[in-house]
Tab-separated table of C-alpha atoms in Angstrom:
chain	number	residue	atom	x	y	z
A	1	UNK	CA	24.096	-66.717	-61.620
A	2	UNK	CA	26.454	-69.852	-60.404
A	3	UNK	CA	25.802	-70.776	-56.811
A	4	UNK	CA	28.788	-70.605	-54.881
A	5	UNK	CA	30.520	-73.930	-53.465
A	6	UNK	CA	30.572	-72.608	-49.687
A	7	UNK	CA	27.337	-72.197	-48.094
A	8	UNK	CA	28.478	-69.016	-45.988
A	9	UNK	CA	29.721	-65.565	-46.376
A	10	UNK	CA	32.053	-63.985	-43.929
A	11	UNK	CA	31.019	-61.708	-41.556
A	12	UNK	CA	31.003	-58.011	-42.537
A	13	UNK	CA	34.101	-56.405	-40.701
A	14	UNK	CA	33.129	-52.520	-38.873
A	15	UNK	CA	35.783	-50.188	-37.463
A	16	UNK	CA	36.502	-51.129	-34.216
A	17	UNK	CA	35.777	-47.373	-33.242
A	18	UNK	CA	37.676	-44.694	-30.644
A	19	UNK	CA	36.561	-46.994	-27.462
A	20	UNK	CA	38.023	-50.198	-28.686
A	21	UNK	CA	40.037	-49.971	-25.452
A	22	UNK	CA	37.083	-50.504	-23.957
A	23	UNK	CA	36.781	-54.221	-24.752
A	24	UNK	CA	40.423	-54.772	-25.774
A	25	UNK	CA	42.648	-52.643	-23.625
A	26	UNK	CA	40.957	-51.671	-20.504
A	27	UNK	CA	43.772	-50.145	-18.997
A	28	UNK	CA	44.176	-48.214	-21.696
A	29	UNK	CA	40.341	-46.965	-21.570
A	30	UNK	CA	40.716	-45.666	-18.085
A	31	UNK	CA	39.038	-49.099	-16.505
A	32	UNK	CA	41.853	-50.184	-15.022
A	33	UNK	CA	42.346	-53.889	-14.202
A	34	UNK	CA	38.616	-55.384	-15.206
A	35	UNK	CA	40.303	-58.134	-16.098
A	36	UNK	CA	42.474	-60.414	-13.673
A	37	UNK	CA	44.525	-61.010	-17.145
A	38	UNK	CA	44.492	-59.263	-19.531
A	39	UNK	CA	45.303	-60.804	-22.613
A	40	UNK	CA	48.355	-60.142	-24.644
A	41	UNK	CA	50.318	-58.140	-22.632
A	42	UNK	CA	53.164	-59.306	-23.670
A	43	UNK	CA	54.586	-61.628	-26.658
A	44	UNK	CA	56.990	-63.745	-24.379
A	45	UNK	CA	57.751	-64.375	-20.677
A	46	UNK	CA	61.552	-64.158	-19.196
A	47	UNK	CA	62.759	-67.452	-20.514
A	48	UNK	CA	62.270	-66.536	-23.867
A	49	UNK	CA	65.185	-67.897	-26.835
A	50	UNK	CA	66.227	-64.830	-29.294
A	51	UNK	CA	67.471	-61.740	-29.422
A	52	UNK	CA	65.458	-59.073	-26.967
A	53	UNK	CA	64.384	-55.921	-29.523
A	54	UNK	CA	62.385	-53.213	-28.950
A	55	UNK	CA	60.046	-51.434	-32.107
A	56	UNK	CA	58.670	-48.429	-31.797
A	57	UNK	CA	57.065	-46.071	-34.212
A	58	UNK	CA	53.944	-43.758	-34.858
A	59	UNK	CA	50.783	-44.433	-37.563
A	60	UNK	CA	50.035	-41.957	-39.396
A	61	UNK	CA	47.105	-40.908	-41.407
A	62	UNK	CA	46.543	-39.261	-45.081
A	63	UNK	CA	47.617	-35.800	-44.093
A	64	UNK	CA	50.548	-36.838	-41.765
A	65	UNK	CA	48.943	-36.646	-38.145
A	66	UNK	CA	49.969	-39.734	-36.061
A	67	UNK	CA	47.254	-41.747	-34.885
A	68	UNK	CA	46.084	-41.024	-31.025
A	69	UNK	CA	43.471	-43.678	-31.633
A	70	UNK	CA	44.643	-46.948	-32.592
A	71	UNK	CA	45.025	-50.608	-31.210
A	72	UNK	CA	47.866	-52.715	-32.903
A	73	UNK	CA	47.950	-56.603	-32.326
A	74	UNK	CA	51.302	-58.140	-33.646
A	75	UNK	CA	51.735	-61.694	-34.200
A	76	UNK	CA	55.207	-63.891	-34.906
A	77	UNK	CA	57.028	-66.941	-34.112
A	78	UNK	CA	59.547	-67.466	-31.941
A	79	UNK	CA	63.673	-67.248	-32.593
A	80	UNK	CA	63.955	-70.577	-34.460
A	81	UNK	CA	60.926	-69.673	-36.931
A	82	UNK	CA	57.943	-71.561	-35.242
A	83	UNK	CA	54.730	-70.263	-33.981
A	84	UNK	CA	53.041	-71.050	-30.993
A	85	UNK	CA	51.739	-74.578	-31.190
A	86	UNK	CA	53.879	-75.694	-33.907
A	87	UNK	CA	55.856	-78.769	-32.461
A	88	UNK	CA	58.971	-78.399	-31.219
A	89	UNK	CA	58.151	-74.366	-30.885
A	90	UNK	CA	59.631	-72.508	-27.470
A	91	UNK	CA	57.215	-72.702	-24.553
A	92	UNK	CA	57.970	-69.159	-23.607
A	93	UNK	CA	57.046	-67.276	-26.889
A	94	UNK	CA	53.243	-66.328	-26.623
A	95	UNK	CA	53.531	-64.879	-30.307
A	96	UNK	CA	50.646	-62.092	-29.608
A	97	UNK	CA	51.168	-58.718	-28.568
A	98	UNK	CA	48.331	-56.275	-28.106
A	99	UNK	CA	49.400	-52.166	-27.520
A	100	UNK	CA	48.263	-49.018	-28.209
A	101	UNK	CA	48.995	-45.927	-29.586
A	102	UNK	CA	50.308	-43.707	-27.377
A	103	UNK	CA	46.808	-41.082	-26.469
A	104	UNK	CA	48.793	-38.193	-25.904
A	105	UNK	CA	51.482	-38.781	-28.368
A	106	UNK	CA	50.640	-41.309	-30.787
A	107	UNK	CA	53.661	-43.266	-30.438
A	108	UNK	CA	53.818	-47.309	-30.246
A	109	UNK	CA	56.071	-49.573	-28.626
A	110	UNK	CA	56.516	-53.559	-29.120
A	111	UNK	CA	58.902	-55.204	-26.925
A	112	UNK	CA	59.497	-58.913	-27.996
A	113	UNK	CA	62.156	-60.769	-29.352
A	114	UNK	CA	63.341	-60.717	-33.442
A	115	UNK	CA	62.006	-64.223	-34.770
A	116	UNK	CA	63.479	-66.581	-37.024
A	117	UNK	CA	62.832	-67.411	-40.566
A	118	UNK	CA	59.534	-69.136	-40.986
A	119	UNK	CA	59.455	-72.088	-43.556
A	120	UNK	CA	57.090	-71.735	-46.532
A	121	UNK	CA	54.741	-74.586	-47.573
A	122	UNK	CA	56.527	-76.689	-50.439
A	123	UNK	CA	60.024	-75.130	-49.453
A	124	UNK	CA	61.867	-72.037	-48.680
A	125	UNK	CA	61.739	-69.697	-46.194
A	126	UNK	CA	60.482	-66.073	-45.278
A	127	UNK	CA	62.554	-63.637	-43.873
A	128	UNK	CA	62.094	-62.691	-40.477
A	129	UNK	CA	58.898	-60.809	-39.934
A	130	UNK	CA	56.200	-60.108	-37.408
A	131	UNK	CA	52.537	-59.773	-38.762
A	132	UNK	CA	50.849	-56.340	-37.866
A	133	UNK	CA	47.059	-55.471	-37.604
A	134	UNK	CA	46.007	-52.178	-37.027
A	135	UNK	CA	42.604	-51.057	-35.941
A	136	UNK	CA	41.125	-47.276	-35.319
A	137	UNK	CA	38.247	-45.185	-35.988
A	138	UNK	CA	37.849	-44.228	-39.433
A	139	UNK	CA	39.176	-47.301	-40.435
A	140	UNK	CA	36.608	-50.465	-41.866
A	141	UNK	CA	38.202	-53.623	-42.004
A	142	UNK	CA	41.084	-54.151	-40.013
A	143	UNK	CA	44.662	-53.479	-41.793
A	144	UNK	CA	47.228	-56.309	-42.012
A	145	UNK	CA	51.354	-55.504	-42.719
A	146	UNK	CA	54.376	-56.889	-41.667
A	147	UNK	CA	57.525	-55.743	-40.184
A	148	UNK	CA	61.098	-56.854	-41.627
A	149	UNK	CA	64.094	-56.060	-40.818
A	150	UNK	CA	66.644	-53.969	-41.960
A	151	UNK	CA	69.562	-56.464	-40.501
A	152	UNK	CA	68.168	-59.200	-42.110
A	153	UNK	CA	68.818	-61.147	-45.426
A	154	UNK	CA	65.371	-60.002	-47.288
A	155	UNK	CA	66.401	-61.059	-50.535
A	156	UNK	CA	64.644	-63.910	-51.363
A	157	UNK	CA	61.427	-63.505	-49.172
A	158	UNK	CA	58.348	-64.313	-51.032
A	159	UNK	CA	56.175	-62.069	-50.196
A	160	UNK	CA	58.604	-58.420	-50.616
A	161	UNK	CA	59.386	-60.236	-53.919
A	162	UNK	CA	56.320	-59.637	-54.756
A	163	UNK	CA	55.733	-55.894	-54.702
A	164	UNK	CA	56.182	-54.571	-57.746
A	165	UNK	CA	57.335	-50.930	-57.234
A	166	UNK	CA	60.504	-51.934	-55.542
A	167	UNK	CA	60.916	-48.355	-53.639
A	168	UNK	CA	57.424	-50.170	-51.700
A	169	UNK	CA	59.129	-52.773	-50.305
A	170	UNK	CA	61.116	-50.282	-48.252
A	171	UNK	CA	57.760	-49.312	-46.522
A	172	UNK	CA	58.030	-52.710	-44.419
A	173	UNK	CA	61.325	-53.091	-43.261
A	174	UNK	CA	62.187	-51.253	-39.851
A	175	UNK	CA	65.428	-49.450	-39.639
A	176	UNK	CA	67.603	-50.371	-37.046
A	177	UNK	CA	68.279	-47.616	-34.601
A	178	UNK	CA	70.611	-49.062	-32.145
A	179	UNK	CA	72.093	-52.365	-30.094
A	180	UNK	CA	68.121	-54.138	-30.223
A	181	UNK	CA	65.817	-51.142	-31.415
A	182	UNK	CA	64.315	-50.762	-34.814
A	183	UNK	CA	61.709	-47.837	-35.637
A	184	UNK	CA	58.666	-48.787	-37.943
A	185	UNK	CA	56.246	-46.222	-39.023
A	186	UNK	CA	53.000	-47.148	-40.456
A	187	UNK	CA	51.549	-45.000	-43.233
A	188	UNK	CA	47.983	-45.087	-43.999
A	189	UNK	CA	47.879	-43.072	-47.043
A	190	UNK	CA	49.639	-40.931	-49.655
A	191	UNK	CA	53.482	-40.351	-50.411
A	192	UNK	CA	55.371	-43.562	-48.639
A	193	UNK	CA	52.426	-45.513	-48.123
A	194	UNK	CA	52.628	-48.793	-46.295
A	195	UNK	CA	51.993	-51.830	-48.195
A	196	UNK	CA	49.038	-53.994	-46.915
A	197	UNK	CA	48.030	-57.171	-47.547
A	198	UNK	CA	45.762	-59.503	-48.403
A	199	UNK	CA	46.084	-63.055	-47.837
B	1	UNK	CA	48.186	-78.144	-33.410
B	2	UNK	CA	50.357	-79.435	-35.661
B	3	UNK	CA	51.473	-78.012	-39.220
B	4	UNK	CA	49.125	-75.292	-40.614
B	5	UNK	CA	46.613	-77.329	-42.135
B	6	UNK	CA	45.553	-75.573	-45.172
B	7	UNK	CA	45.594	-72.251	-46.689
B	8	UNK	CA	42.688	-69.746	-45.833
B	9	UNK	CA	40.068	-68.946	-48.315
B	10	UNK	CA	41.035	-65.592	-50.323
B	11	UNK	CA	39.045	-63.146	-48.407
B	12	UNK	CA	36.457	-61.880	-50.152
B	13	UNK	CA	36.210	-58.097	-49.868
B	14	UNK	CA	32.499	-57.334	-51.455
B	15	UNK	CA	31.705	-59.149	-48.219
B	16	UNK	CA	32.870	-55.962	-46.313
B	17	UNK	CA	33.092	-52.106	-46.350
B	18	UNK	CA	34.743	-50.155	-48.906
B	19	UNK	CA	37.838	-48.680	-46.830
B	20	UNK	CA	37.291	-44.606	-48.234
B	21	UNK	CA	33.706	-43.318	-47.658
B	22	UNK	CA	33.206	-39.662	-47.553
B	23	UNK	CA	30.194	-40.255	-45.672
B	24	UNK	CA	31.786	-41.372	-42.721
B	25	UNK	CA	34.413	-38.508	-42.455
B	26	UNK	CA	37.084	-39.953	-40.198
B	27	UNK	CA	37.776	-42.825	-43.339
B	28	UNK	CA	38.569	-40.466	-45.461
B	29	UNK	CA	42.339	-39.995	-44.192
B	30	UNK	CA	42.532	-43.159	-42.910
B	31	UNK	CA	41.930	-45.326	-45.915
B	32	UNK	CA	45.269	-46.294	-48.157
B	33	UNK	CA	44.623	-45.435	-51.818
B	34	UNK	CA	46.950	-48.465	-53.034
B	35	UNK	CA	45.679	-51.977	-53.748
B	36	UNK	CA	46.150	-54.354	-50.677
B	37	UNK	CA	49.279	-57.069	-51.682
B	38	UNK	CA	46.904	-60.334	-52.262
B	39	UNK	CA	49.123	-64.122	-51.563
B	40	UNK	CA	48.668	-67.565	-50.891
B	41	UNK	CA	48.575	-66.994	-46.886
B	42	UNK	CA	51.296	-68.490	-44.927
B	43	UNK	CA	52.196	-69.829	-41.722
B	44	UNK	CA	52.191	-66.191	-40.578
B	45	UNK	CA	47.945	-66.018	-41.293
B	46	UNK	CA	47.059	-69.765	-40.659
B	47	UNK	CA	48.454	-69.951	-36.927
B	48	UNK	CA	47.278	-67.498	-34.639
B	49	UNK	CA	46.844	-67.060	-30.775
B	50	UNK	CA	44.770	-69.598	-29.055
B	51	UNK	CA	43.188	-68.490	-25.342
B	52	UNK	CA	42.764	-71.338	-22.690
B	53	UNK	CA	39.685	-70.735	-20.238
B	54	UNK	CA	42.183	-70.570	-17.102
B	55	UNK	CA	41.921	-66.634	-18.692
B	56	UNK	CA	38.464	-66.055	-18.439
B	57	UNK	CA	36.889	-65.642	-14.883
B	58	UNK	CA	33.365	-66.606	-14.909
B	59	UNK	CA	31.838	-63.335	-14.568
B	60	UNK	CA	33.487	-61.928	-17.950
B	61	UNK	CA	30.321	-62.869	-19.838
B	62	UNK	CA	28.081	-61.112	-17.481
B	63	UNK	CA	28.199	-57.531	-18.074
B	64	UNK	CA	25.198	-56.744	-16.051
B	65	UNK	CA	27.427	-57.848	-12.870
B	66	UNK	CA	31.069	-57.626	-14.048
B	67	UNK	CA	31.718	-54.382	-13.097
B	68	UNK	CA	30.646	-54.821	-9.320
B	69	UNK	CA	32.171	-58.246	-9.075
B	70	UNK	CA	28.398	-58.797	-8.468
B	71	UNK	CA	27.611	-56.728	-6.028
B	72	UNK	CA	25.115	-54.535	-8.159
B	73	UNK	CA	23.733	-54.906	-11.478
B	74	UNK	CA	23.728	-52.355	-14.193
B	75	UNK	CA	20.755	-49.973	-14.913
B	76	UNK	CA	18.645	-50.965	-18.603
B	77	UNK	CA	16.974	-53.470	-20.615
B	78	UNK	CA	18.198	-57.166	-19.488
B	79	UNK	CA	19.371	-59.040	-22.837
B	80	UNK	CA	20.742	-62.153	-23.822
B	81	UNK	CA	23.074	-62.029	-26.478
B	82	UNK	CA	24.190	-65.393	-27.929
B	83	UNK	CA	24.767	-67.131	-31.168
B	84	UNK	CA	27.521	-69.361	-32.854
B	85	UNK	CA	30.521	-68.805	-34.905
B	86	UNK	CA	30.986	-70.725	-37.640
B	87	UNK	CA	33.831	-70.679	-40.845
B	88	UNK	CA	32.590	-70.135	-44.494
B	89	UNK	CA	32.451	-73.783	-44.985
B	90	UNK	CA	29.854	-74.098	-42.194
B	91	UNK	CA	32.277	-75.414	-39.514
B	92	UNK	CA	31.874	-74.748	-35.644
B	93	UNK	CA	34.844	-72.577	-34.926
B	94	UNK	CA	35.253	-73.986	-31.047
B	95	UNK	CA	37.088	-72.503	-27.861
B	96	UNK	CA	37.555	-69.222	-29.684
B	97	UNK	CA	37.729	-65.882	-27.589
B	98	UNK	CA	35.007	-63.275	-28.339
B	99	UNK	CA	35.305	-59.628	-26.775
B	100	UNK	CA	32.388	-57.713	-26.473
B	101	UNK	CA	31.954	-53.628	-25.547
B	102	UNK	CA	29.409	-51.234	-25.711
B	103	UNK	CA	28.073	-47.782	-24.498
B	104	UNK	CA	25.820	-47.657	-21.051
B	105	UNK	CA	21.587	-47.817	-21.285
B	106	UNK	CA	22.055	-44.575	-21.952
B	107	UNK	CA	24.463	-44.280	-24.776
B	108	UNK	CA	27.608	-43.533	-22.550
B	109	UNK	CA	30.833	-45.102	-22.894
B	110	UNK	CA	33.519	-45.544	-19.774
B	111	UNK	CA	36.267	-44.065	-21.341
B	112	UNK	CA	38.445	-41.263	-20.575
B	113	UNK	CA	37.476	-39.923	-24.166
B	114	UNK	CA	33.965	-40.033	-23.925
B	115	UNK	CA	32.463	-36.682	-23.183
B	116	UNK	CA	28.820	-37.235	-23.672
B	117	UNK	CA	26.659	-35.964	-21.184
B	118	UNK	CA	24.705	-38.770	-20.050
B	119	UNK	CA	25.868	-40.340	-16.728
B	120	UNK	CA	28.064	-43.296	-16.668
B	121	UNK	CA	26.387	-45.627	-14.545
B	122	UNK	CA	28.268	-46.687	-11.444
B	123	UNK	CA	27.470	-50.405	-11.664
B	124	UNK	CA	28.321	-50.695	-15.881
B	125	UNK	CA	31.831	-51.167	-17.249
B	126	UNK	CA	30.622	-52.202	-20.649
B	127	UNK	CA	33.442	-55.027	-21.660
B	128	UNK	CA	32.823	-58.988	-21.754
B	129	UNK	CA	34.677	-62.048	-22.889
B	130	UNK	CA	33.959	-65.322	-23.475
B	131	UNK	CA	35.242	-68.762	-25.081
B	132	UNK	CA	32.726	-70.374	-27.788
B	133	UNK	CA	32.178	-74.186	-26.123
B	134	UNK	CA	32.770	-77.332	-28.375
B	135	UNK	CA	30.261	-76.294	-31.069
B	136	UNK	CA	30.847	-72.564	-31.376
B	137	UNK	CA	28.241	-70.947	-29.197
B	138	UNK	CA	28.876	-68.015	-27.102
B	139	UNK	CA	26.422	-66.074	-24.701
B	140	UNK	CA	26.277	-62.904	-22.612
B	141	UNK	CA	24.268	-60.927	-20.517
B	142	UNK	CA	23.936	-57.343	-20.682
B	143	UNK	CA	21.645	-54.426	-21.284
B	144	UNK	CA	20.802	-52.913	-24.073
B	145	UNK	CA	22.759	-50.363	-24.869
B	146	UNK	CA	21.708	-46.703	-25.875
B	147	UNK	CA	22.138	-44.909	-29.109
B	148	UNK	CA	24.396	-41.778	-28.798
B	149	UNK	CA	25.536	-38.492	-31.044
B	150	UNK	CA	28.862	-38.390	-32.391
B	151	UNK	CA	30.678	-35.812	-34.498
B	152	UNK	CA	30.234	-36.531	-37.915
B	153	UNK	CA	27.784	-34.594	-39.884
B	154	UNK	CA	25.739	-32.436	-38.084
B	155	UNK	CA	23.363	-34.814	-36.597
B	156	UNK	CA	24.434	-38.236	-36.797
B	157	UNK	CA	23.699	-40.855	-34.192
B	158	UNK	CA	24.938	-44.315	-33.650
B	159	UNK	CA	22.239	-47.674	-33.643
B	160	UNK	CA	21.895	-49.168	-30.398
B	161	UNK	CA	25.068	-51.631	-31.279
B	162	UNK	CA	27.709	-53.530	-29.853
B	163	UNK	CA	31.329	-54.329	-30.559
B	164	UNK	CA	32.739	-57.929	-31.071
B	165	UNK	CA	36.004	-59.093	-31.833
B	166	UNK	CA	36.537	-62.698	-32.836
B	167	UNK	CA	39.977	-64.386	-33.594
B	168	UNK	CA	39.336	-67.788	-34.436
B	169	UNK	CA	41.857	-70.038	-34.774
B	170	UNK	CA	44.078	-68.224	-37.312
B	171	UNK	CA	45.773	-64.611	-37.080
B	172	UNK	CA	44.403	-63.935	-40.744
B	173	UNK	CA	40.843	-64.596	-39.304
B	174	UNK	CA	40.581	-61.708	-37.202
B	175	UNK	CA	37.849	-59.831	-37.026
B	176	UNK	CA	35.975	-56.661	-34.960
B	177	UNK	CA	32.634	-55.960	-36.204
B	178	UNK	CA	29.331	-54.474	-34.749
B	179	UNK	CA	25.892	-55.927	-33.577
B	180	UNK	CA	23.035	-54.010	-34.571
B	181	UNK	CA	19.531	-54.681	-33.206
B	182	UNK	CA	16.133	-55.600	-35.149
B	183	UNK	CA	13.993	-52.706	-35.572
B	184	UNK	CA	16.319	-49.954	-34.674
B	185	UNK	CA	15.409	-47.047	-37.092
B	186	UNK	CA	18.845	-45.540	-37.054
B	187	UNK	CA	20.298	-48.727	-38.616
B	188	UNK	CA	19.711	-47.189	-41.992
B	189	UNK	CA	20.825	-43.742	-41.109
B	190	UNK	CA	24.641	-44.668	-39.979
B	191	UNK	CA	26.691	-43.936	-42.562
B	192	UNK	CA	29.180	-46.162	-40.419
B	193	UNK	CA	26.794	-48.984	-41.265
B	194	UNK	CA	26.482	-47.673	-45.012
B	195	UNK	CA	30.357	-48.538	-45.155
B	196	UNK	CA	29.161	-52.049	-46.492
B	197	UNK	CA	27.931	-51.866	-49.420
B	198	UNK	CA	26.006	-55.327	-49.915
B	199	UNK	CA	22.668	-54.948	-48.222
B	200	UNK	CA	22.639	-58.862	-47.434
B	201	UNK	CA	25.830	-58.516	-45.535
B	202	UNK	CA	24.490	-55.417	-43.421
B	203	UNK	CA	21.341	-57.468	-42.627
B	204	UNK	CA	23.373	-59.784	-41.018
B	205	UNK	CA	24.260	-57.682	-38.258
B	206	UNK	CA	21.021	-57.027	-37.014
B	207	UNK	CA	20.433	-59.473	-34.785
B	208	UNK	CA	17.086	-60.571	-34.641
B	209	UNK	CA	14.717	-60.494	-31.389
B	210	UNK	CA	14.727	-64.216	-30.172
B	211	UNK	CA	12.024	-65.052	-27.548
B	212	UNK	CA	12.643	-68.436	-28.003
B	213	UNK	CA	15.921	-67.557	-25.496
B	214	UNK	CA	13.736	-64.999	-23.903
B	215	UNK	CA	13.548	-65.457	-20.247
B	216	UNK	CA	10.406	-64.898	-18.847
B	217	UNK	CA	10.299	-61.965	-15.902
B	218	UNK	CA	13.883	-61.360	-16.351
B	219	UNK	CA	15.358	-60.698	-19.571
B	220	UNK	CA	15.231	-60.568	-23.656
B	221	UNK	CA	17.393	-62.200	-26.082
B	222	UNK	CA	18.800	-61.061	-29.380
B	223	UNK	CA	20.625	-63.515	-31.509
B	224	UNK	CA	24.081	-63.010	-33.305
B	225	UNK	CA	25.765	-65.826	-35.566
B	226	UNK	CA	29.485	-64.603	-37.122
B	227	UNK	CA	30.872	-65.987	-39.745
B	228	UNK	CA	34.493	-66.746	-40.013
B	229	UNK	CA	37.475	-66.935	-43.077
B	230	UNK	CA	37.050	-70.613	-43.760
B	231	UNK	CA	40.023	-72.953	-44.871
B	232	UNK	CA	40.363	-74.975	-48.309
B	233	UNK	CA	39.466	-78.103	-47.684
B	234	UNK	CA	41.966	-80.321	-49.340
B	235	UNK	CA	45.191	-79.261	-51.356
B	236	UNK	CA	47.248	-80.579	-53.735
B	237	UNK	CA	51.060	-80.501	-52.831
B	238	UNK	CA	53.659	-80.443	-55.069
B	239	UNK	CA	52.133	-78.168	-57.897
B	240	UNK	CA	54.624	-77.994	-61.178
B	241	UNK	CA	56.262	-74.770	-61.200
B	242	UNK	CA	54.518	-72.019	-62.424
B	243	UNK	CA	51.213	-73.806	-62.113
């Protein structure tokens, strides 16, 4: 057999397990405030650029139960399509979010601001997303998605052009509720499943 | 940082669990039964959140003293666990954040869902953090940590093991995995370890006893090195269309 050209494999990913609170949302694991900061509370601070929105929604598994279980970490750029670092990107957007679903409920809140259209390598745009990755018991290697928006020109975005059952596409765009609040549920399995990615 | 630098390297998923394994129960709803959407990665993947050490106080890698603010050290076996993290193209991955947790000495987690019956210990929280330093080591102290039942079949227990999430420098590098310890004979009855299906890649979990760190009259070390998604290294711009 050919050797391969890298010399290392990645590390094998495990579920994260039901105590991943423990290490990743204290507060959330009944240890209150270990931590002096804890890290991604939120995805911007006051002086934020952009629209304020607010998503909320519910994972659910193969047989429709939400989630009770599950850490989320979101990750975007700010309102003129930069991410953190990026030159010229806003000071005040963070980018990373880390929440969890709710324990009693299952439901999820993000509260952020809707980002701009991030430019592709070699030209073009994407429409405005924010990159989701879901965690939980029962579940291996961490799942990646995005959420789009339902207000938004989504025409020509790369990557929803390239899902070939077009009722799929659907699966990642959040509907707009109201004046800044979109609802975005995540489906693990079965009829509507969400589309996630690899790349 | 300036522009993303370079796509990441395809992932490659033989290097990890299958998602659906009947063997370990809760997967079994919880897997999708659609293909994952495979792309070039974008901005979106090759920028991710960076962590300054004005976060990290300098008790988060001590978990024997964390939860006391060092007023009393935990109960158990006195380890050292360090190692580096490197990318798939054998690159330090520096001033990343690493989060550790992990059940008690004796197999008890502090969390409000975590109802088995041996006692939390007063002076153990269980969660660590640290930065990697300039050439991607990390370190903590802590004690071993117990093996403990859980409801899967009817008598399944977990390996002595501890959590770690790593982000590197790049949202599509995330990962949480688990350390395993050498010699543990549960190791090969887990069917949570038996998710991953390449017997190389489960091997490197186990972290191997390393007396070499050992310090003498105080405490063991075990040895854990995590690989990372590496980058391509150079790119040609400007492909022809359809190429």
């Amino acid at each position: 057999m050919a050797e391969p050209t890298t010399g290392l494999r990645e590390t094998a990913a495990q579920t994260a397990g039901p105590y991943v609170h423990i290490g990743c949302l204290p507060a959330a694991a009944g240890l209150g405030d270990v931590y002096d900061r804890p890290l991604g509370a939120a995805p911007m601070s006051e002086g934020a650029a952009g629209t304020r929105i607010v998503v909320t929604g519910s994972i659910y598994d193969g047989t429709g139960w939400a989630l009770r279980d599950a850490m989320l970490e979101s990750w975007q750029a700010d309102a003129a399509g930069l991410y953190p670092g990026q030159p010229g990107a806003d000071p005040a957007v963070g980018g990373f979010c880390r929440f969890a679903a709710d324990a009693e409920t299952g439901l999820f809140r993000l509260a952020t601001i809707k980002p701009g259209r991030v430019p592709m390598r070699g030209g073009g745009t994407q429409a405005p997303h924010i990159a989701l990755w879901i965690v939980a018991r029962g579940i291996n290697i961490g799942l990646a998605t995005r959420i789009y928006f339902d207000d938004e020109d989504n025409a020509d975005d790369p990557l929803l052009a390239r899902i070939e059952q077009r009722p799929r596409a659907e699966t990642l765009i959040a509907q707009r509720t109201g004046e800044g609040t979109y609802a975005f549920d995540v489906r693990l399995q079965g009829p509507g499943e969400t589309v996630f990615l690899d790349l | 940082m300036a522009e993303p630098p370079a796509p990441l390297l395809p992932r490659d998923r033989t290097a990890h669990p299958v998602a659906l394994d009947p063997d370990y129960k809760t997967s079994v709803a919880r897997s999708p039964s659609q293909p994952l959407l495979s792309m070039e990665s974008t901005a979106s993947e090759e920028t991710g959140p960076r962590f300054g050490h004005g976060v990290i106080d300098p008790l988060d890698n001590d978990l024997i003293l964390n939860w006391t603010g060092g007023a009393a050290p935990a109960l158990g076996e006195r380890i050292l666990v360090h190692g580096r993290v490197l990318d798939e193209t054998g690159r330090a991955v520096p001033e990343t954040l690493i989060e550790i947790w992990q059940a008690n000495a004796g197999g008890r987690y502090r969390h409000v869902k975590d109802t088995y019956f041996a006692p939390l210990d007063p002076n153990f929280g269980g969660c660590g953090r640290t930065l990697t330093d300039a050439e991607g080591r990390y370190r903590f102290l802590t004690v071993r940590p117990g093996a403990y039942p859980w409801p899967n079949r009817g008598n399944d227990w977990r390996p002595m093991h501890i959590h770690f999430s790593v982000f590197g420098h790049a949202f599509g590098q995330r990962l949480i995995t688990q350390m395993y310890f050498e010699g543990d004979p549960l190791i090969a009855r887990c069917p949570i370890v038996a998710t991953i299906k390449d017997r190389g890649q489960i091997d490197r979990l186990v972290a191997p006893l390393d007396m070499a760190m050992a310090r003498p009259m105080d405490h063991l070390a075990y040895r854990f090195d995590i690989v990372l998604r590496g980058r391509r290294q150079s790119w040609f711009e400007n492909r022809p269309e359809g190429m």
